[in-house]
XYZ file of C-alpha atoms in Angstrom:
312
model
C 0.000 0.000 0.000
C 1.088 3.614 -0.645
C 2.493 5.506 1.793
C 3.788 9.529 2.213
C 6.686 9.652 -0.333
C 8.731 11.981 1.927
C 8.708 13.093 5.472
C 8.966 17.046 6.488
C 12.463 18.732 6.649
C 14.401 15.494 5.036
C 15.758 16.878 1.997
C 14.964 15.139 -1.055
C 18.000 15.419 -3.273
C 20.438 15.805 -0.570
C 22.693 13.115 -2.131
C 23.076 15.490 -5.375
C 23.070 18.764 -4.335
C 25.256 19.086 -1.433
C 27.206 21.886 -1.996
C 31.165 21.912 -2.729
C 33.064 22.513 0.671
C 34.663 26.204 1.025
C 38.579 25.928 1.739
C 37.888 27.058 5.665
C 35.119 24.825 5.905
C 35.265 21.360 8.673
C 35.316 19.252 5.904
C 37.929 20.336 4.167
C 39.492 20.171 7.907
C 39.006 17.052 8.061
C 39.851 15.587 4.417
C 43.606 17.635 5.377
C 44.125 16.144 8.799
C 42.344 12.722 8.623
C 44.349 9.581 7.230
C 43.289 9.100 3.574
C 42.403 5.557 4.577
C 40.191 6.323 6.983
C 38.553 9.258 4.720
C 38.219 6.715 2.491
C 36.125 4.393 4.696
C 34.017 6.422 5.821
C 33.028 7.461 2.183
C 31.142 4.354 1.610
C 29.189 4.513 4.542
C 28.062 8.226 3.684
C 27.358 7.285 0.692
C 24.839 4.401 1.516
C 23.204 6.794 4.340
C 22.355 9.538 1.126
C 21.288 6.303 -1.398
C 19.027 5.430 1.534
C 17.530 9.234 2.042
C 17.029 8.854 -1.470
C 14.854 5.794 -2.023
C 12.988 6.937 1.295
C 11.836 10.212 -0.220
C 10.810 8.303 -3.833
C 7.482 7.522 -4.409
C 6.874 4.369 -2.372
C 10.063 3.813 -1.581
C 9.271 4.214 2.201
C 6.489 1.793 1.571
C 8.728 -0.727 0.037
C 11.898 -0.600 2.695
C 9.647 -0.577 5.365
C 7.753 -3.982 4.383
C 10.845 -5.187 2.574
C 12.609 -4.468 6.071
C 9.764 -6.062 8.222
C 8.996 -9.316 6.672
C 13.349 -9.569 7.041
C 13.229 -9.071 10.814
C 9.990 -11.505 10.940
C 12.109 -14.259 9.082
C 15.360 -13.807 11.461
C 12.919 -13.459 14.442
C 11.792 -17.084 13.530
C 15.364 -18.426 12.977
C 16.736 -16.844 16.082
C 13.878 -18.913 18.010
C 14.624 -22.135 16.271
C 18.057 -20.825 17.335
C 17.849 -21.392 21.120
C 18.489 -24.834 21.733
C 21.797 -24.186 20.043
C 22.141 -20.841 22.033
C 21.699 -22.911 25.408
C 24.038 -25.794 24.355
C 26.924 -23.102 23.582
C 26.275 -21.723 26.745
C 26.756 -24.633 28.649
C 29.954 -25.191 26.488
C 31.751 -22.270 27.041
C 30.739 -22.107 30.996
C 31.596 -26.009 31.338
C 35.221 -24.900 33.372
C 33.075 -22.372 35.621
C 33.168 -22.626 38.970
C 29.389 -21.727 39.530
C 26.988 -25.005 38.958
C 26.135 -25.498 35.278
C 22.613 -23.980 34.636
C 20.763 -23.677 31.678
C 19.533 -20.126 30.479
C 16.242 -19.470 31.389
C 14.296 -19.576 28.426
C 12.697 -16.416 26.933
C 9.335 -15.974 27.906
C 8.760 -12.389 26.230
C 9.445 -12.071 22.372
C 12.930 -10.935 21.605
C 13.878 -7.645 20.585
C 13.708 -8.742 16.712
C 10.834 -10.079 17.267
C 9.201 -6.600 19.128
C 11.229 -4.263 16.342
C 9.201 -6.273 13.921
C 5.677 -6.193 15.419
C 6.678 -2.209 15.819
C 7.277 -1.989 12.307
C 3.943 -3.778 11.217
C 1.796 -1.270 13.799
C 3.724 1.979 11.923
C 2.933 0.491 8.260
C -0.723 0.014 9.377
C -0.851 3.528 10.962
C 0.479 4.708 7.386
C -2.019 3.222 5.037
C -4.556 5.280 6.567
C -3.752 7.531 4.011
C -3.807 4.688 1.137
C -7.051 5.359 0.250
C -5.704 8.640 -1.732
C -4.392 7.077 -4.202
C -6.503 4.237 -4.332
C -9.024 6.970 -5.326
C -6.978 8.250 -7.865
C -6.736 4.908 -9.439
C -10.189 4.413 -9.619
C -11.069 7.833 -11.278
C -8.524 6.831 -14.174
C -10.186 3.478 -14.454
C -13.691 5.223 -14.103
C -12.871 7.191 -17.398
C -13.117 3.633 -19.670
C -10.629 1.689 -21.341
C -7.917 3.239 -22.785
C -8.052 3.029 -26.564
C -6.827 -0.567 -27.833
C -6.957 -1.483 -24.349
C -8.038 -5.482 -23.763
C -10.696 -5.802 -22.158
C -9.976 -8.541 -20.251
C -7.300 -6.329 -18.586
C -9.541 -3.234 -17.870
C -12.076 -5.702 -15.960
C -9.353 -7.337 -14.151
C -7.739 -3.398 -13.116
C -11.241 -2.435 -12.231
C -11.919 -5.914 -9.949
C -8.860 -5.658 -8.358
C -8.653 -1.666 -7.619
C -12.179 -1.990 -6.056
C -11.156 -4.878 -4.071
C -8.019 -2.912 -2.647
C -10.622 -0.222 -1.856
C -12.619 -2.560 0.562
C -9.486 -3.695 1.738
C -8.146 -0.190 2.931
C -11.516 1.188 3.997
C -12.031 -2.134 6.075
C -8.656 -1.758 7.442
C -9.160 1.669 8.804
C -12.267 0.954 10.100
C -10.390 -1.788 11.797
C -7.589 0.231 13.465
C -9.854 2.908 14.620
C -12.239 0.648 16.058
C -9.371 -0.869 17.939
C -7.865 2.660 18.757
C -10.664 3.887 20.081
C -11.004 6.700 17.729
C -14.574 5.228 16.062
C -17.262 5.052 18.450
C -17.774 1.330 19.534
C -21.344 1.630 18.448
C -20.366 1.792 15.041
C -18.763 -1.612 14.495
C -20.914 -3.572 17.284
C -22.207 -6.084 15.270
C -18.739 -7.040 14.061
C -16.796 -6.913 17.573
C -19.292 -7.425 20.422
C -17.905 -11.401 19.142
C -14.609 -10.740 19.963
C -14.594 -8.856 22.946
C -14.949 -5.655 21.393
C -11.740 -6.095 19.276
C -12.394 -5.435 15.390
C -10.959 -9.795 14.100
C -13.968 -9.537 11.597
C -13.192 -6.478 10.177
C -9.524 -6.992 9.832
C -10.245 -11.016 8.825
C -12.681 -9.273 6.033
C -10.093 -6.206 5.256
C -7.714 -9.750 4.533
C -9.645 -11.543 2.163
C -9.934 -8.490 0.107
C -6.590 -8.104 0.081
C -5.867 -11.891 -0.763
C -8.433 -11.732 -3.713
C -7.098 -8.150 -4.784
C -3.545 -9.648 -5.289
C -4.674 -12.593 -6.992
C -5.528 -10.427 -9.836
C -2.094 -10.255 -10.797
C -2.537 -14.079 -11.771
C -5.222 -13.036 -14.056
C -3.554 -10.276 -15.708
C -0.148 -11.594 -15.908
C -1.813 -14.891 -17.718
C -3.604 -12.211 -19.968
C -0.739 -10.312 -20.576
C 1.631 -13.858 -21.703
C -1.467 -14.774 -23.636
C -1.800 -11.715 -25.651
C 2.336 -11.481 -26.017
C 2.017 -15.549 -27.273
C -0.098 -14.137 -29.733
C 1.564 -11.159 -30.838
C 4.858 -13.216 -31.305
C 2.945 -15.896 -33.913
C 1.786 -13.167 -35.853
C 5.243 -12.256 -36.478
C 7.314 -12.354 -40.216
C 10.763 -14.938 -40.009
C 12.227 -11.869 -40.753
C 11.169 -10.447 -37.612
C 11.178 -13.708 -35.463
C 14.922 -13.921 -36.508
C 15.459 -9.740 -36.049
C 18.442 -9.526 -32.568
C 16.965 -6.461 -31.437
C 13.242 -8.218 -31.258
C 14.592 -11.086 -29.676
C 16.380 -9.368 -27.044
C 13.285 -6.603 -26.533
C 11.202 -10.614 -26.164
C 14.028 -11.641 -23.158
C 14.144 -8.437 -21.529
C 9.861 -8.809 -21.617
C 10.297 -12.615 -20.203
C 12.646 -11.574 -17.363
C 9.959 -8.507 -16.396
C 7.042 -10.978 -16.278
C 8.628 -13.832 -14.327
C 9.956 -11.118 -11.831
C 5.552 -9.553 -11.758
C 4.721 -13.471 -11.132
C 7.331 -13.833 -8.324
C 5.242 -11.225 -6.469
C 1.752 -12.457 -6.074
C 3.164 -16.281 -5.790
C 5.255 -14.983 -2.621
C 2.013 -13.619 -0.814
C -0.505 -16.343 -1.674
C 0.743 -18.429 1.621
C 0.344 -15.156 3.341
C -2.790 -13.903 1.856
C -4.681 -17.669 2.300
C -3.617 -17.540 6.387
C -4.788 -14.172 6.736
C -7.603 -14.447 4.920
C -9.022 -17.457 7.180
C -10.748 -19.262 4.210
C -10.279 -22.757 6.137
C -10.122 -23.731 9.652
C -6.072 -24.871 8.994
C -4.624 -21.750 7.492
C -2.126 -22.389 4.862
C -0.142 -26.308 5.148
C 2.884 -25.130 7.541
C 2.738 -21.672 7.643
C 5.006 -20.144 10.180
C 6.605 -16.622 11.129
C 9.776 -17.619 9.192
C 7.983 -18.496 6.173
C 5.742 -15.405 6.326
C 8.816 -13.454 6.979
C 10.760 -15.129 3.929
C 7.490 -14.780 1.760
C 7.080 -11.034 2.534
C 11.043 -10.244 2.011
C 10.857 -12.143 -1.272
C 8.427 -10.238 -2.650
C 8.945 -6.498 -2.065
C 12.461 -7.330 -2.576
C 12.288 -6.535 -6.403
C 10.793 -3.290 -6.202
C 13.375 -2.299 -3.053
C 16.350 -3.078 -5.320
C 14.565 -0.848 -8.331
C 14.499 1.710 -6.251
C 17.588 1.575 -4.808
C 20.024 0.945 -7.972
C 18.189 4.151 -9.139
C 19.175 6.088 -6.448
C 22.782 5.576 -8.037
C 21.625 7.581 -11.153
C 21.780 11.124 -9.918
């Protein structure tokens, strides 16, 4: 979901227009009295921490490190778990010479900071896509203008279908998280909470299963899109089936599509567990594998974003 492409007072284009240093100046200080190794070092971190102000301020670039970020700390959350048997046997290893008596660590009743980073993250992304309904709306006053001209139809249905059901989804979310922020008034949303204690499940459970059938639109489209390209391709002369250029415009086409179908594939196991369309959730989901789904999948678009921040 879209989030605010750039937060107030952090400079957009700081990594390109930083002016030169005057000769008095503390850098130039510094570049005259510090080692030229260590100037050097310190280079590449600077310039990773004006890359990164960079992608932040794109559009949805703070959208796309934040998840791409989150469903990372979920996945080593999940291995560092897994992790503590091994933790507690290298503890005993190392104290075996101790004088003390050999204990084993207590184990971990409260979720580790990785773990508590993680949920943070999640609650901040939430809070954020309150304000995805903006360009949701957007969207659908393009799509409300028709079909573009020599647009398939197919495509146009399956835009429309899927921007409506991202609609529901944000709207139910919202409702959601102000019903459990106590910003709605209860009375609103009784008939979906007085079940669950007053806590809005249904509405985020429903908010889900938008979601889940919203991204499986991409299967529709993509398919759509490698049908029409099939056919496009057969209609071609030898002349143009044998052209370099054509072929390597027909790779460079592939490569795009399997990297779209990586997307949706990587958020079906997440999508069918949120979306609570069985009583079993998806065959062994866990947080690592929502964690390595999640990373997987906004991982394309991070790296886009990033290796353009190298441009300017």
């Amino acid at each position: 979901m879209s989030e605010p492409a750039s937060q107030p007072g952090a400079p957009t284009d700081g990594a390109q227009n930083i002016p030169p240093a005057s000769e008095k100046s503390v850098a130039r200080e510094m570049e005259k009295k510090v080692p030229a190794k260590v100037t050097s070092a310190l280079a590449t971190p600077d310039a990773v921490l004006l890359r990164l102000n960079k992608l932040l301020a794109a559009p949805g670039g703070l959208s796309a490190f934040l998840s791409t970020f989150n469903y990372t700390l979920y996945l080593l959350a999940h291995l560092d778990t897994k992790a503590a048997p091994l933790k507690a046997k290298l503890y005993m290893y190392l104290n075996r010479n101790a004088a003390l008596p050999k204990a084993t660590p207590p184990v971990p009743t409260e979720p580790s900071p990785i773990a508590a980073l993680g949920g943070l993250l999640s609650a901040t992304r939430t809070t954020l896509r309150l304000f995805g309904l903006l360009p949701m709306y957007a969207w659908a006053r393009q799509l409300a203008q028709g079909p573009k001209p020599g647009q398939d139809q197919v495509l146009y249905a399956t835009a429309v279908t899927q921007c409506a059901l991202y609609i529901a989804f944000q709207g139910l979310e919202n409702v959601a998280l102000l019903t459990d922020s106590k910003i709605l008034p209860a009375s609103l949303t009784t008939r979906w909470t007085e079940k669950y204690g007053g806590k809005a499940t249904a509405l985020y459970t429903l908010a889900y299963r938008a979601w889940f059938f919203g991204f499986c639109c991409d299967f529709v489209r993509l398919f759509r899109e490698a049908q029409l390209e099939r056919n496009k391709r057969a209609q071609r002369s030898s002349s143009e089936k044998s052209d370099v250029s054509i072929r390597k415009e027909d790779e460079k086409n592939d490569q795009k599509w399997w990297a779209e179908l990586i997307v949706p594939l990587m958020w079906f196991p997440v999508g069918f567990q949120f979306a609570a369309l069985n009583d079993t959730g998806f065959p062994g989901f866990n947080l690592g594998l929502m964690g390595a789904c999640g990373a997987i999948a906004g991982l394309g678009k991070t790296k886009a974003l990033w290796d353009a921040t190298a441009d300017a």
